[in-house]
CSV table of C-alpha atoms and ligand atoms in Angstrom, one decimal:
chain,number,residue,atom,x,y,z
A,1,UNK,CA,-23.8,100.5,-99.2
A,2,UNK,CA,-20.9,102.7,-98.0
A,3,UNK,CA,-18.4,100.7,-96.1
A,4,UNK,CA,-17.0,101.9,-92.8
A,5,UNK,CA,-13.4,103.0,-93.1
A,6,UNK,CA,-10.9,100.7,-91.3
A,7,UNK,CA,-9.5,103.3,-88.9
A,8,UNK,CA,-6.0,102.3,-88.3
A,9,UNK,CA,-6.6,98.6,-88.0
A,10,UNK,CA,-5.0,97.9,-91.3
A,11,UNK,CA,-2.0,100.0,-90.4
A,12,UNK,CA,-1.5,98.3,-87.0
A,13,UNK,CA,-2.3,94.8,-88.2
A,14,UNK,CA,1.2,93.4,-88.0
A,15,UNK,CA,1.7,94.9,-84.5
A,16,UNK,CA,-1.7,93.6,-83.3
A,17,UNK,CA,-1.1,90.1,-84.7
A,18,UNK,CA,2.2,89.9,-82.8
A,19,UNK,CA,0.7,91.3,-79.6
A,20,UNK,CA,-2.2,88.9,-79.7
A,21,UNK,CA,-0.1,85.9,-80.8
A,22,UNK,CA,-1.9,82.5,-81.1
A,23,UNK,CA,-4.1,82.7,-78.0
A,24,UNK,CA,-4.5,86.4,-77.2
A,25,UNK,CA,-2.5,88.9,-75.0
A,26,UNK,CA,-2.7,89.0,-71.2
A,27,UNK,CA,-5.9,91.1,-71.2
A,28,UNK,CA,-7.6,88.7,-73.5
A,29,UNK,CA,-6.4,85.5,-71.9
A,30,UNK,CA,-6.9,86.5,-68.3
A,31,UNK,CA,-9.6,89.2,-68.3
A,32,UNK,CA,-11.7,89.4,-71.4
A,33,UNK,CA,-12.0,85.8,-72.7
A,34,UNK,CA,-12.7,83.8,-69.5
A,35,UNK,CA,-16.1,85.6,-69.0
A,36,UNK,CA,-16.9,85.6,-72.7
A,37,UNK,CA,-16.2,81.8,-72.9
A,38,UNK,CA,-18.3,81.2,-69.8
A,39,UNK,CA,-21.3,82.9,-71.4
A,40,UNK,CA,-20.7,81.1,-74.7
A,41,UNK,CA,-20.8,77.7,-72.9
A,42,UNK,CA,-20.4,74.5,-74.8
A,43,UNK,CA,-19.7,75.4,-78.5
A,44,UNK,CA,-18.9,71.8,-79.6
A,45,UNK,CA,-20.5,71.1,-83.0
A,46,UNK,CA,-21.9,74.7,-83.2
A,47,UNK,CA,-21.6,76.8,-86.3
A,48,UNK,CA,-20.0,80.0,-85.0
A,49,UNK,CA,-19.4,83.3,-86.8
A,50,UNK,CA,-16.6,85.4,-85.2
A,51,UNK,CA,-17.4,89.0,-86.2
A,52,UNK,CA,-14.4,91.4,-86.2
A,53,UNK,CA,-12.2,88.4,-85.6
A,54,UNK,CA,-8.8,90.3,-85.7
A,55,UNK,CA,-6.0,87.8,-86.0
A,56,UNK,CA,-8.3,84.9,-85.1
A,57,UNK,CA,-7.1,84.2,-81.5
A,58,UNK,CA,-10.7,83.6,-80.3
A,59,UNK,CA,-11.7,81.7,-83.4
A,60,UNK,CA,-8.9,79.3,-82.8
A,61,UNK,CA,-9.9,78.8,-79.1
A,62,UNK,CA,-13.5,78.0,-80.2
A,63,UNK,CA,-12.4,75.7,-83.0
A,64,UNK,CA,-10.2,73.8,-80.4
A,65,UNK,CA,-13.4,73.4,-78.4
A,66,UNK,CA,-15.1,71.7,-81.4
A,67,UNK,CA,-16.9,74.6,-83.0
A,68,UNK,CA,-17.1,75.0,-86.7
A,69,UNK,CA,-15.8,78.6,-87.0
A,70,UNK,CA,-15.9,81.3,-89.7
A,71,UNK,CA,-14.1,84.6,-89.0
A,72,UNK,CA,-14.7,87.9,-90.7
A,73,UNK,CA,-12.9,91.2,-90.3
A,74,UNK,CA,-12.8,94.5,-92.2
A,75,UNK,CA,-9.0,94.7,-92.2
A,76,UNK,CA,-7.5,92.6,-95.0
A,77,UNK,CA,-4.1,92.3,-93.4
A,78,UNK,CA,-5.5,91.0,-90.2
A,79,UNK,CA,-7.5,88.4,-92.1
A,80,UNK,CA,-4.3,87.4,-94.0
A,81,UNK,CA,-2.5,87.0,-90.6
A,82,UNK,CA,-5.4,84.9,-89.3
A,83,UNK,CA,-5.3,82.8,-92.5
A,84,UNK,CA,-1.5,82.4,-92.1
A,85,UNK,CA,-1.9,81.1,-88.6
A,86,UNK,CA,-4.5,78.6,-89.9
A,87,UNK,CA,-2.2,77.3,-92.5
A,88,UNK,CA,0.9,77.3,-90.3
A,89,UNK,CA,-0.5,76.3,-86.9
A,90,UNK,CA,1.5,77.1,-83.8
A,91,UNK,CA,3.2,74.2,-82.0
A,92,UNK,CA,0.9,72.5,-79.4
A,93,UNK,CA,1.8,70.9,-76.0
A,94,UNK,CA,1.3,67.5,-77.6
A,95,UNK,CA,3.8,68.0,-80.4
A,96,UNK,CA,5.9,70.5,-82.3
A,97,UNK,CA,3.3,70.9,-85.1
A,98,UNK,CA,-0.2,72.0,-84.6
A,99,UNK,CA,-3.0,70.9,-87.0
A,100,UNK,CA,-5.1,73.3,-89.1
A,101,UNK,CA,-8.4,73.9,-87.3
A,102,UNK,CA,-10.7,74.1,-90.3
A,103,UNK,CA,-11.5,77.9,-89.8
A,104,UNK,CA,-12.2,80.0,-92.9
A,105,UNK,CA,-11.7,83.7,-92.8
A,106,UNK,CA,-13.1,86.4,-95.0
A,107,UNK,CA,-12.7,90.2,-95.4
A,108,UNK,CA,-16.2,91.6,-94.7
A,109,UNK,CA,-17.9,94.5,-93.0
A,110,UNK,CA,-19.8,93.3,-90.0
A,111,UNK,CA,-22.7,95.6,-91.2
A,112,UNK,CA,-23.0,93.8,-94.5
A,113,UNK,CA,-22.7,90.0,-94.2
A,114,UNK,CA,-23.9,89.2,-97.7
A,115,UNK,CA,-21.4,86.3,-97.8
A,116,UNK,CA,-23.7,84.3,-95.6
A,117,UNK,CA,-27.3,83.1,-95.9
A,118,UNK,CA,-30.1,83.5,-93.5
A,119,UNK,CA,-29.9,81.1,-90.5
A,120,UNK,CA,-26.3,80.0,-91.3
A,121,UNK,CA,-25.0,80.2,-87.7
A,122,UNK,CA,-25.9,79.0,-84.2
A,123,UNK,CA,-23.8,81.6,-82.6
A,124,UNK,CA,-22.4,85.0,-83.6
A,125,UNK,CA,-19.6,86.2,-81.4
A,126,UNK,CA,-18.0,89.6,-81.4
A,127,UNK,CA,-15.1,90.2,-79.1
A,128,UNK,CA,-14.1,93.8,-78.6
A,129,UNK,CA,-15.3,94.6,-82.1
A,130,UNK,CA,-18.6,96.5,-81.7
A,131,UNK,CA,-16.9,99.4,-79.9
A,132,UNK,CA,-14.8,100.0,-83.0
A,133,UNK,CA,-17.9,100.4,-85.2
A,134,UNK,CA,-19.9,103.6,-85.6
A,135,UNK,CA,-23.4,103.6,-84.2
A,136,UNK,CA,-24.8,103.0,-87.7
A,137,UNK,CA,-22.4,100.1,-88.5
A,138,UNK,CA,-22.9,98.5,-85.1
A,139,UNK,CA,-26.7,98.7,-85.6
A,140,UNK,CA,-26.4,97.1,-89.1
A,141,UNK,CA,-24.1,94.5,-87.6
A,142,UNK,CA,-26.8,93.6,-85.0
A,143,UNK,CA,-29.4,93.3,-87.8
A,144,UNK,CA,-27.1,91.2,-89.9
A,145,UNK,CA,-26.3,89.0,-86.9
A,146,UNK,CA,-30.0,88.4,-86.3
A,147,UNK,CA,-30.4,87.5,-90.0
A,148,UNK,CA,-27.6,85.0,-90.2
A,149,UNK,CA,-28.6,83.3,-86.9
A,150,UNK,CA,-30.9,80.3,-86.6
A,151,UNK,CA,-34.3,80.9,-84.8
A,152,UNK,CA,-32.7,79.7,-81.5
A,153,UNK,CA,-29.4,81.5,-82.3
A,154,UNK,CA,-27.7,84.0,-80.1
A,155,UNK,CA,-25.2,86.9,-80.4
A,156,UNK,CA,-22.6,87.1,-77.7
A,157,UNK,CA,-20.4,90.1,-77.5
A,158,UNK,CA,-17.7,91.5,-75.2
A,159,UNK,CA,-17.1,95.2,-75.2
A,160,UNK,CA,-15.8,98.1,-73.0
A,161,UNK,CA,-18.2,98.6,-70.2
A,162,UNK,CA,-20.1,101.7,-71.2
A,163,UNK,CA,-20.7,102.7,-67.6
A,164,UNK,CA,-17.1,102.7,-66.5
A,165,UNK,CA,-14.8,103.0,-69.5
A,166,UNK,CA,-14.4,105.9,-71.9
A,167,UNK,CA,-10.7,106.5,-72.5
A,168,UNK,CA,-10.3,110.3,-71.8
A,169,UNK,CA,-13.6,110.5,-70.0
A,170,UNK,CA,-13.0,107.8,-67.3
A,171,UNK,CA,-10.1,107.4,-64.9
A,172,UNK,CA,-9.0,105.9,-61.7
A,173,UNK,CA,-8.6,108.2,-58.7
A,174,UNK,CA,-6.4,107.0,-55.9
A,175,UNK,CA,-7.2,108.7,-52.7
A,176,UNK,CA,-5.1,108.3,-49.5
A,177,UNK,CA,-6.7,109.4,-46.3
A,178,UNK,CA,-4.6,108.6,-43.3
A,179,UNK,CA,-4.0,104.8,-43.5
A,180,UNK,CA,-6.8,104.2,-45.9
A,181,UNK,CA,-6.4,104.1,-49.6
A,182,UNK,CA,-9.6,104.2,-51.7
A,183,UNK,CA,-9.6,103.8,-55.5
A,184,UNK,CA,-12.5,105.5,-57.2
A,185,UNK,CA,-13.6,105.3,-60.9
A,186,UNK,CA,-14.6,108.7,-62.1
A,187,UNK,CA,-16.7,109.0,-65.3
A,188,UNK,CA,-17.9,111.9,-67.4
A,189,UNK,CA,-20.1,112.4,-70.4
A,190,UNK,CA,-21.8,109.0,-69.9
A,191,UNK,CA,-24.9,109.8,-71.8
A,192,UNK,CA,-23.2,111.1,-74.9
A,193,UNK,CA,-22.2,109.4,-78.1
A,194,UNK,CA,-18.6,110.2,-79.0
A,195,UNK,CA,-15.4,109.0,-80.7
A,196,UNK,CA,-12.4,107.9,-78.6
A,197,UNK,CA,-8.9,107.9,-79.9
A,198,UNK,CA,-6.8,104.8,-78.9
A,199,UNK,CA,-3.0,105.2,-79.1
A,200,UNK,CA,-1.0,102.1,-79.8
A,201,UNK,CA,2.7,102.2,-79.1
A,202,UNK,CA,3.8,100.1,-82.1
A,203,UNK,CA,7.5,100.8,-81.6
A,204,UNK,CA,9.5,103.0,-79.3
A,205,UNK,CA,8.4,106.6,-79.9
A,206,UNK,CA,5.9,105.5,-82.6
A,207,UNK,CA,2.2,105.6,-82.0
A,208,UNK,CA,-0.7,104.7,-84.3
A,209,UNK,CA,-4.3,105.4,-83.6
A,210,UNK,CA,-7.6,103.6,-83.9
A,211,UNK,CA,-11.0,105.0,-83.2
A,212,UNK,CA,-13.7,103.5,-81.0
A,213,UNK,CA,-17.1,104.8,-80.0
A,214,UNK,CA,-18.8,105.4,-76.7
A,215,UNK,CA,-22.5,105.2,-76.2
A,216,UNK,CA,-24.6,104.5,-73.1
A,217,UNK,CA,-25.7,101.0,-72.1
A,218,UNK,CA,-29.3,101.8,-72.9
A,219,UNK,CA,-28.3,102.4,-76.6
A,220,UNK,CA,-27.1,98.8,-76.8
A,221,UNK,CA,-30.3,97.3,-75.4
A,222,UNK,CA,-32.5,99.5,-77.7
A,223,UNK,CA,-30.4,99.0,-80.8
A,224,UNK,CA,-30.3,95.2,-80.3
A,225,UNK,CA,-34.1,95.1,-79.8
A,226,UNK,CA,-34.7,97.2,-82.9
A,227,UNK,CA,-32.5,94.6,-84.7
A,228,UNK,CA,-34.7,91.7,-83.5
A,229,UNK,CA,-32.5,90.6,-80.6
A,230,UNK,CA,-33.4,90.7,-76.9
A,231,UNK,CA,-30.7,90.8,-74.1
A,232,UNK,CA,-30.8,87.5,-72.2
A,233,UNK,CA,-27.6,87.7,-70.2
A,234,UNK,CA,-25.3,90.5,-69.0
A,235,UNK,CA,-22.0,89.7,-67.3
A,236,UNK,CA,-19.1,92.0,-66.1
A,237,UNK,CA,-15.6,90.6,-66.7
A,238,UNK,CA,-13.6,89.6,-63.7
A,239,UNK,CA,-9.8,89.4,-63.8
A,240,UNK,CA,-8.2,86.1,-63.0
A,241,UNK,CA,-5.7,85.9,-60.1
A,242,UNK,CA,-2.9,85.7,-62.8
A,243,UNK,CA,-4.1,89.0,-64.2
A,244,UNK,CA,-4.2,90.6,-60.8
A,245,UNK,CA,-0.6,89.4,-60.2
A,246,UNK,CA,0.7,90.6,-63.6
A,247,UNK,CA,-1.2,93.9,-64.2
A,248,UNK,CA,-1.2,96.9,-61.9
A,249,UNK,CA,-4.9,97.6,-62.7
A,250,UNK,CA,-5.9,94.1,-61.8
A,251,UNK,CA,-7.1,94.6,-58.2
A,252,UNK,CA,-8.9,97.8,-59.2
A,253,UNK,CA,-10.7,96.1,-62.1
A,254,UNK,CA,-11.8,93.3,-59.7
A,255,UNK,CA,-13.6,96.1,-57.9
A,256,UNK,CA,-15.0,98.0,-60.9
A,257,UNK,CA,-15.4,96.2,-64.2
A,258,UNK,CA,-14.1,97.8,-67.4
A,259,UNK,CA,-15.7,95.2,-69.8
A,260,UNK,CA,-19.0,93.5,-70.1
A,261,UNK,CA,-20.4,90.6,-72.0
A,262,UNK,CA,-23.9,90.9,-73.6
A,263,UNK,CA,-25.8,87.9,-74.8
A,264,UNK,CA,-28.9,88.6,-77.1
A,265,UNK,CA,-31.3,86.0,-78.6
A,266,UNK,CA,-33.6,86.3,-81.5
A,267,UNK,CA,-37.1,87.6,-80.7
A,268,UNK,CA,-39.8,85.1,-81.8
B,301,SAM,C1,-10.0,95.5,-80.8
B,301,SAM,S1,-9.9,94.6,-82.3
B,301,SAM,C2,-10.6,93.1,-81.8
B,301,SAM,C3,-10.1,91.9,-82.6
B,301,SAM,C4,-10.4,90.5,-82.0
B,301,SAM,N1,-11.9,90.3,-82.0
B,301,SAM,C5,-9.8,90.4,-80.7
B,301,SAM,O1,-10.5,90.4,-79.7
B,301,SAM,O2,-8.6,90.2,-80.7
B,301,SAM,C6,-11.2,95.3,-83.3
B,301,SAM,C7,-11.4,94.6,-84.6
B,301,SAM,O3,-12.6,95.1,-85.2
B,301,SAM,C8,-12.4,95.1,-86.7
B,301,SAM,N2,-13.4,96.0,-87.2
B,301,SAM,C9,-13.7,97.3,-87.0
B,301,SAM,N3,-14.7,97.7,-87.7
B,301,SAM,C10,-15.2,96.6,-88.4
B,301,SAM,C11,-16.3,96.3,-89.2
B,301,SAM,N4,-17.2,97.3,-89.6
B,301,SAM,N5,-16.5,95.1,-89.7
B,301,SAM,C12,-15.7,94.1,-89.4
B,301,SAM,N6,-14.6,94.3,-88.6
B,301,SAM,C13,-14.4,95.5,-88.1
B,301,SAM,C14,-11.0,95.7,-86.8
B,301,SAM,O4,-10.4,95.5,-88.0
B,301,SAM,C15,-10.3,94.9,-85.6
B,301,SAM,O5,-9.8,93.7,-86.1
């Protein structure tokens, strides 16, 4: 089966690992992860597969909550960075040396999880990963998630909100009328499927690109269903007070969500 090319993730792996650090950057810690963790609920003792795990920041959080975590990602250097963080844990509040968390990481395409047997996991989580997969790969990833989940298992994923985010096709509009300021979110080409180029400023004056994919919300529900998964929860990420204080977009995102969390369970 043809593998999806790692579009820039291999090239930006070192930058991304540093940006995310041990526990994720501001956007992950204070906007993306809190809603995702709330939907995940108690993961203690659960076997969790972190799909498109990046540098393992979420995998570590889940392992610290008692989950037995396996992480996979298509970019070998990101997997190596995650493994390095596992074997050389960051200092913790209780002492200068952390302890390894028992996480194993593998290089694998989310659309072909041949490394794992049927029903091997209670939870498959995918944090900001599905949007970086083509429609075909994402659909295969949903099918593979359904296969590796137990009968009661669930897939929980966080992604860009298809209704409000689309890089060049969505923007904030700040309108001042007299003493009133209104911030609007304008959106175009919602129903289309298209590629989005993400520019990462890896060094002053140096940009690298990754590609992500827009498709309408209905596509997700349909594709999940065709893969044997039914949507059982849908949440829209809310920024914490800390995020609102630290990021200019915070108050606007409180009003209009740019991310969503989808939970899907295996159909009987
Ligand atoms: C935005 S990053 C998110 C990483 C991590 N989950 C996080 O939240 O920090 C997207 C990740 O998806 C991975 N990825 C893209 N396509 C993939 C595929 N087909 N299979 C597995 N991983 C993939 C990339 O290598 C990258 O690590």
